[in-house]
Amino acid sequence: MTAVHRPATAVIVDGYSTGAFLPPAFAALGVEVVHVQSTPEPMLTMLQPDPAAYRERYVLSGEDGLPGTVAALAALEPVAVLAGQEPGVPLADRLGELLGLPGNGSALSAARRDKYEMIEALRAAGLRCARQSKGADPDALAAWAQAEGGFPAVVKPLSSASTDHVYVCRSAAEVAAAARRVLAATDIFGSRNTEALVQSFLAGTEYIVDTVGVGGAHYVCGVWEYEKTELPSGRRIYDRDVLLDPRAEPVPELVAYVLEVLRALGIEHGPAHAEVMLTPQGPALVEIGARLNGNMNPGFHDACLGTNQAHLTALAYTRPQEFLDRYAGRVYTKHREAVVHNTRTELDGEVAAVDQAAVDEIAALETVHLVGVKLAPGKRLRPTTDLLTSPLRIFMTGPDAESLRADHRTIQTLKDAVYQLAETPAEA
């Protein structure tokens, strides 16, 4: 009897949000995927994985727990285990280790998720970073900021994302109040914040540096500058992520620093998404995730960069030698000008409908590649205070920067027509 040949299998842990781009990237290389959910219940605060994209699904719970999951996965003889979203990083590290697969190992998993441990690992490696303290006592954190951290100071959760509960504080009283808000909340992934983090403020311009690696040999697949806008409250929020020329300053300096960060945190294999502040003293890490960029869109990145982080990740895990030959040690080529625009609004109310004609009018602009509509009917539209409350994400690419800026100005006249609100605002 002829043996039945099954395609190779990769394991994706917590394939939420942009983790949804991984199954098609692996499929394009002839690799099937299975999904492991690291929590008993799904994380409903994020875009859910598509069940149809996975051959099988597992939940890390029940009497068998980790040993049962490892045994079930071992029977599949997987070629890779990786995280689809940040909460899955520690479990993906451990599963890969137990299955004997290439990965980052579990020794520094905590430093890849916990922002306090992350910065302390950089300090131990002698890299430039913020001063910091953590704890569950808001008054103690305020006292530390007063005595050690200085003002302004930044207060945030230990393991969240997307500017969730991030506060810039200018006094001890503001630090204490912000810490209380953090401790009273859950993070973006649905976990209760048991401690808050306070850090010294990093002044400067903020950048994204995205990478993919195999065995510590990395390809830099994009460097973007954050352009921010100021709200009437004085709070600064993200407006545009602008793709930079890899040959222009400060890209080489940022890349050199991030490669040191990757070494310090043991991120040798797979994707990473770093946010770095270029201070007057030089680059300093804001935070890094061992996962895809949350603003990554494969078609958009293919257009402006010639490839995308999901494809590169699948290649790194399933055809490592090809990745090393084609990409390792190199930096991206900028094919077109590109921007990711996160719109803001002052509207407040329940979404009654999405006006498709308004969406289509924005999409028809010459430089608009894709309009991401974040809210469905029945959801609450709130005045924008951070990335989580930005109502639209618009991917833009074109031949020159002025074309993108012209369409950006036009979008400001159209964006608030996308959502039709109910006559009576929803209760908070």
XYZ file of C-alpha atoms in Angstrom:
428
model
C 0.000 0.000 0.000
C 1.335 3.435 -0.931
C 1.914 5.693 2.076
C -0.193 8.826 2.176
C 2.013 11.903 2.080
C 0.867 14.765 4.294
C 2.168 18.291 3.898
C 4.515 19.642 6.556
C 2.826 21.216 9.585
C 3.518 24.434 11.491
C 2.015 25.318 14.879
C 0.723 28.845 15.496
C 0.014 29.830 19.106
C -2.658 32.520 19.575
C -3.118 33.472 15.946
C -5.059 36.646 16.734
C -4.922 39.984 14.909
C -2.139 40.072 12.293
C -1.441 36.453 13.197
C -4.251 35.819 10.688
C -1.717 36.528 7.912
C 0.467 33.573 8.914
C -1.719 30.649 7.713
C -1.849 31.860 4.080
C 1.883 32.630 4.193
C 2.652 29.062 5.271
C 0.097 27.652 2.812
C 1.875 29.439 -0.056
C 4.972 27.407 0.856
C 3.013 24.145 0.981
C 2.804 23.976 4.785
C -0.396 23.326 6.730
C -1.025 24.964 10.105
C -2.659 23.975 13.375
C -3.693 26.415 16.097
C -2.990 26.319 19.823
C -4.976 28.618 22.102
C -2.942 29.438 25.215
C -5.956 30.301 27.397
C -9.077 28.286 28.282
C -11.287 30.931 26.663
C -10.584 32.952 23.481
C -9.197 36.482 23.877
C -12.253 38.330 22.611
C -10.606 41.773 22.671
C -8.721 40.903 19.457
C -9.580 39.859 15.911
C -10.219 36.120 16.149
C -8.370 33.428 14.172
C -10.247 32.001 11.186
C -11.071 28.378 12.090
C -11.106 27.440 8.400
C -7.447 28.458 8.071
C -6.294 25.695 10.440
C -6.301 21.935 9.976
C -6.779 21.362 13.698
C -7.180 23.435 16.841
C -6.018 22.778 20.396
C -6.729 24.533 23.693
C -4.150 24.473 26.477
C -6.473 23.444 29.295
C -7.952 20.417 30.995
C -6.220 17.650 32.913
C -3.511 17.038 30.307
C -2.403 20.671 30.119
C 1.038 21.226 28.630
C 2.117 17.538 28.501
C -1.042 16.575 26.631
C -0.640 19.416 24.163
C 3.018 18.530 23.562
C 2.102 14.881 22.949
C -0.657 15.808 20.503
C 1.625 18.170 18.600
C 4.554 15.753 18.564
C 2.361 13.243 16.731
C 2.041 15.798 13.905
C 5.842 16.064 13.543
C 5.690 19.866 13.124
C 8.479 21.807 11.467
C 7.845 25.020 13.403
C 6.132 26.561 16.427
C 5.637 30.319 16.595
C 3.444 32.955 18.216
C 0.708 34.647 16.225
C 0.265 37.388 18.839
C 2.143 38.525 21.944
C 0.303 36.478 24.602
C 1.379 33.326 22.755
C 5.117 34.093 22.945
C 5.949 32.239 26.203
C 3.969 29.137 25.242
C 5.387 29.081 21.703
C 8.898 29.372 23.151
C 8.280 26.466 25.523
C 6.516 24.236 22.978
C 9.296 24.730 20.463
C 11.848 23.863 23.124
C 10.002 20.693 24.195
C 9.520 19.606 20.577
C 13.177 20.228 19.739
C 12.430 22.809 17.058
C 14.350 25.969 16.101
C 13.213 28.965 18.126
C 14.170 31.441 20.822
C 13.972 29.105 23.830
C 12.209 29.866 27.094
C 15.075 31.235 29.222
C 14.283 34.859 28.272
C 10.569 34.481 27.506
C 9.603 36.743 30.415
C 11.838 39.522 29.068
C 10.104 39.253 25.704
C 6.662 39.846 27.265
C 7.070 41.746 30.537
C 8.152 45.305 29.788
C 9.973 45.678 33.114
C 11.993 42.502 32.566
C 12.605 43.596 28.971
C 14.240 46.869 29.928
C 16.215 45.262 32.773
C 17.655 42.753 30.286
C 18.827 45.678 28.140
C 20.340 47.380 31.167
C 22.228 44.194 32.031
C 23.554 44.122 28.461
C 24.773 47.717 28.757
C 22.262 49.135 26.259
C 20.675 52.571 26.485
C 17.218 52.349 28.095
C 14.769 54.063 30.426
C 14.991 54.131 34.216
C 12.045 52.312 35.751
C 10.181 50.837 38.682
C 7.121 48.625 39.042
C 4.667 47.655 41.758
C 1.102 47.487 43.001
C 1.301 50.576 45.272
C 0.466 53.772 43.313
C 1.906 55.998 46.040
C 5.195 54.109 46.054
C 5.443 54.451 42.275
C 4.737 58.173 42.573
C 7.459 58.499 45.216
C 9.934 56.697 42.957
C 9.116 59.051 40.077
C 9.580 62.043 42.366
C 12.934 60.829 43.717
C 14.451 58.805 40.874
C 12.566 58.933 37.577
C 11.868 62.607 37.147
C 9.082 64.239 35.140
C 7.515 63.747 32.756
C 7.198 60.052 33.588
C 5.405 57.277 31.691
C 2.978 54.899 33.407
C 1.698 51.768 31.620
C 0.817 48.087 32.074
C 3.555 45.464 32.115
C 2.343 43.355 29.195
C -0.190 45.190 27.038
C 0.028 46.759 23.552
C -1.412 49.413 21.182
C -0.829 52.291 23.649
C -3.354 50.671 26.022
C -3.428 52.641 29.305
C -0.194 54.506 28.554
C -0.014 57.831 30.415
C 2.529 60.652 30.308
C 2.539 62.205 33.787
C 3.975 65.526 34.896
C 3.680 65.204 38.667
C 3.682 62.622 41.433
C -0.076 63.007 41.780
C -0.556 62.234 38.085
C 1.666 59.142 38.391
C -0.374 57.836 41.324
C -3.666 58.482 39.515
C -2.424 56.809 36.330
C -1.156 53.786 38.259
C -4.558 53.402 39.900
C -6.210 53.418 36.476
C -3.800 50.767 35.198
C -4.324 48.563 38.270
C -8.099 48.842 37.968
C -8.078 47.657 34.351
C -7.402 44.588 32.264
C -4.842 44.744 29.482
C -5.707 44.555 25.787
C -5.431 40.767 25.954
C -7.990 40.462 28.773
C -5.593 39.847 31.697
C -5.926 41.793 34.947
C -3.086 44.253 35.616
C -1.628 43.261 39.000
C 1.253 45.738 38.787
C 1.922 49.025 37.012
C 5.156 50.176 35.407
C 6.599 53.685 35.682
C 9.509 54.741 33.477
C 11.543 57.843 32.818
C 10.302 59.737 29.773
C 12.254 59.212 26.549
C 12.245 62.476 24.608
C 12.740 62.364 20.849
C 11.263 60.921 17.661
C 9.817 57.409 17.703
C 10.438 54.762 15.049
C 9.413 51.208 14.143
C 12.064 48.632 13.217
C 10.727 45.275 11.947
C 12.902 42.193 11.504
C 12.830 38.461 10.778
C 15.684 36.137 11.715
C 17.109 32.630 11.487
C 19.621 31.569 14.124
C 20.497 35.171 14.990
C 20.958 36.273 11.358
C 18.324 38.950 10.755
C 16.728 40.722 7.814
C 15.448 44.245 8.491
C 12.129 44.338 6.644
C 11.059 47.912 7.371
C 11.863 51.084 9.325
C 9.025 53.572 9.799
C 8.881 56.988 11.479
C 5.909 57.765 13.699
C 4.368 61.144 12.942
C 2.146 62.262 15.803
C -0.594 64.842 16.153
C -1.688 66.739 19.235
C -5.235 66.522 20.550
C -7.011 69.527 22.125
C -6.215 67.902 25.497
C -2.493 68.181 24.752
C -2.089 64.411 24.421
C -0.020 63.343 21.404
C -1.318 60.379 19.398
C -0.112 58.432 16.379
C -1.186 59.883 13.031
C 1.053 58.476 10.268
C 3.716 55.754 10.102
C 6.054 56.820 7.277
C 8.357 54.336 5.514
C 11.956 55.594 5.476
C 14.706 55.283 2.892
C 16.995 52.557 4.314
C 20.088 54.513 3.233
C 19.067 57.710 5.023
C 19.823 58.699 8.591
C 18.870 57.662 11.214
C 18.034 54.212 9.787
C 21.560 52.683 10.094
C 21.850 53.873 13.712
C 18.403 52.481 14.589
C 19.140 49.150 12.901
C 22.467 48.737 14.711
C 20.789 49.381 18.066
C 17.862 47.010 17.419
C 20.235 44.197 16.426
C 21.844 44.605 19.865
C 18.374 44.542 21.484
C 17.547 41.291 19.681
C 20.752 39.728 20.990
C 20.085 40.920 24.546
C 16.582 39.419 24.527
C 17.522 36.185 22.804
C 15.306 36.841 19.768
C 17.222 34.780 17.239
C 14.433 33.177 15.226
C 11.284 34.562 13.633
C 9.715 38.026 13.566
C 10.189 41.025 15.837
C 8.506 44.422 15.978
C 10.506 47.096 17.833
C 9.524 50.630 18.795
C 12.540 52.837 19.417
C 12.902 56.437 20.544
C 15.794 58.380 19.027
C 16.792 60.545 21.999
C 19.503 63.231 21.972
C 21.795 60.579 23.504
C 20.927 57.971 20.858
C 18.358 55.188 20.333
C 16.498 53.748 23.338
C 13.927 50.963 23.258
C 10.302 51.747 24.025
C 9.322 48.076 23.681
C 9.638 45.082 21.375
C 7.390 42.137 20.529
C 8.525 38.781 19.166
C 5.700 38.806 16.614
C 4.469 40.540 13.463
C 3.972 44.297 13.225
C 0.358 45.083 14.143
C 0.185 47.415 11.107
C 1.471 44.749 8.734
C -0.646 44.040 5.648
C 0.876 41.590 3.137
C -0.398 43.179 -0.078
C 0.525 46.668 1.100
C 4.021 45.643 2.184
C 4.539 43.701 -1.048
C 3.752 46.902 -2.973
C 6.083 49.202 -1.053
C 8.759 46.767 0.165
C 8.715 43.895 -2.334
C 7.890 41.329 0.362
C 6.182 41.167 3.748
C 6.928 40.074 7.286
C 4.422 37.175 7.257
C 5.967 35.621 4.148
C 9.486 36.154 5.492
C 8.491 34.516 8.775
C 7.039 31.457 7.046
C 10.168 31.230 4.884
C 12.446 31.507 7.920
C 10.722 28.630 9.696
C 10.181 26.271 6.766
C 13.045 27.029 4.355
C 15.738 28.492 6.621
C 18.607 28.057 4.161
C 16.696 29.902 1.451
C 15.999 32.701 3.937
C 19.679 32.872 4.900
C 20.810 32.934 1.276
C 18.344 35.609 0.163
C 17.802 37.846 3.170
C 20.065 37.347 6.201
C 22.219 40.353 7.092
C 20.424 42.611 4.617
C 18.135 45.628 4.832
C 14.929 46.216 2.860
C 14.585 48.133 -0.389
C 11.994 50.895 -0.508
C 9.990 50.411 -3.719
C 7.399 53.164 -3.194
C 6.521 55.868 -0.702
C 4.255 54.404 1.967
C 2.228 55.549 4.965
C -0.109 53.898 7.467
C -2.589 56.520 8.661
C -4.571 56.072 11.880
C -7.449 58.543 11.768
C -8.882 60.361 14.765
C -12.383 61.531 15.581
C -14.238 63.616 18.135
C -17.520 61.812 17.464
C -19.134 59.827 20.271
C -21.963 57.331 20.002
C -23.180 53.924 18.928
C -22.450 52.970 15.338
C -25.775 52.445 13.551
C -24.241 51.728 10.138
C -21.062 51.962 8.088
C -21.533 54.196 5.051
C -19.970 52.106 2.287
C -20.160 55.015 -0.147
C -17.923 57.062 2.176
C -15.510 54.135 2.511
C -15.446 53.750 -1.268
C -14.743 57.463 -1.732
C -11.667 57.212 0.479
C -10.598 53.947 -1.163
C -10.831 55.603 -4.591
C -8.110 58.125 -3.759
C -5.044 57.474 -5.896
C -2.643 56.588 -3.073
C -5.046 54.575 -0.895
C -4.229 50.863 -0.952
C -6.706 49.704 1.707
C -9.205 51.210 4.144
C -9.441 49.325 7.425
C -12.826 49.946 9.066
C -12.445 49.054 12.743
C -16.004 49.294 14.057
C -19.130 47.344 13.111
C -22.733 48.426 13.719
C -23.569 48.212 17.405
C -20.050 49.110 18.534
C -19.199 52.316 20.374
C -17.353 55.096 18.551
C -15.434 57.181 21.062
C -13.361 60.349 20.741
C -9.819 59.309 19.848
C -7.327 59.263 22.717
C -4.968 56.480 21.550
C -4.502 53.784 18.894
C -7.303 51.682 20.356
C -9.819 54.476 19.776
C -8.642 55.356 16.256
C -11.648 54.466 14.059
C -9.892 53.850 10.699
C -6.539 52.474 9.607
C -5.683 53.505 6.059
C -2.773 52.032 4.099
C -1.378 54.448 1.510
C 1.345 54.070 -1.114
C 2.364 56.061 -4.160
C 5.198 57.432 -6.280
C 5.951 60.518 -4.186
C 5.464 61.869 -0.672
C 3.422 64.908 -1.755
C 0.753 62.710 -3.373
C 0.343 60.898 -0.073
C 0.140 64.150 1.860
C -2.478 65.539 -0.530
C -4.657 62.453 -0.119
C -4.066 62.564 3.638
C -5.544 66.069 3.685
C -8.537 64.904 1.637
C -9.146 62.003 4.025
C -9.573 64.476 6.884
C -12.657 65.856 5.100
C -14.161 62.396 4.506
C -13.304 60.230 7.519
C -16.164 61.223 9.835
C -18.748 60.304 7.205
C -17.802 56.606 7.407
C -19.744 55.921 10.604
C -23.432 56.755 10.926
C -24.326 57.066 14.584
C -27.551 56.178 16.357
C -29.567 59.164 17.500
C -29.090 58.236 21.165
C -25.445 57.659 22.091
C -24.646 54.313 23.672
C -23.978 54.271 27.376
C -20.324 54.168 28.362
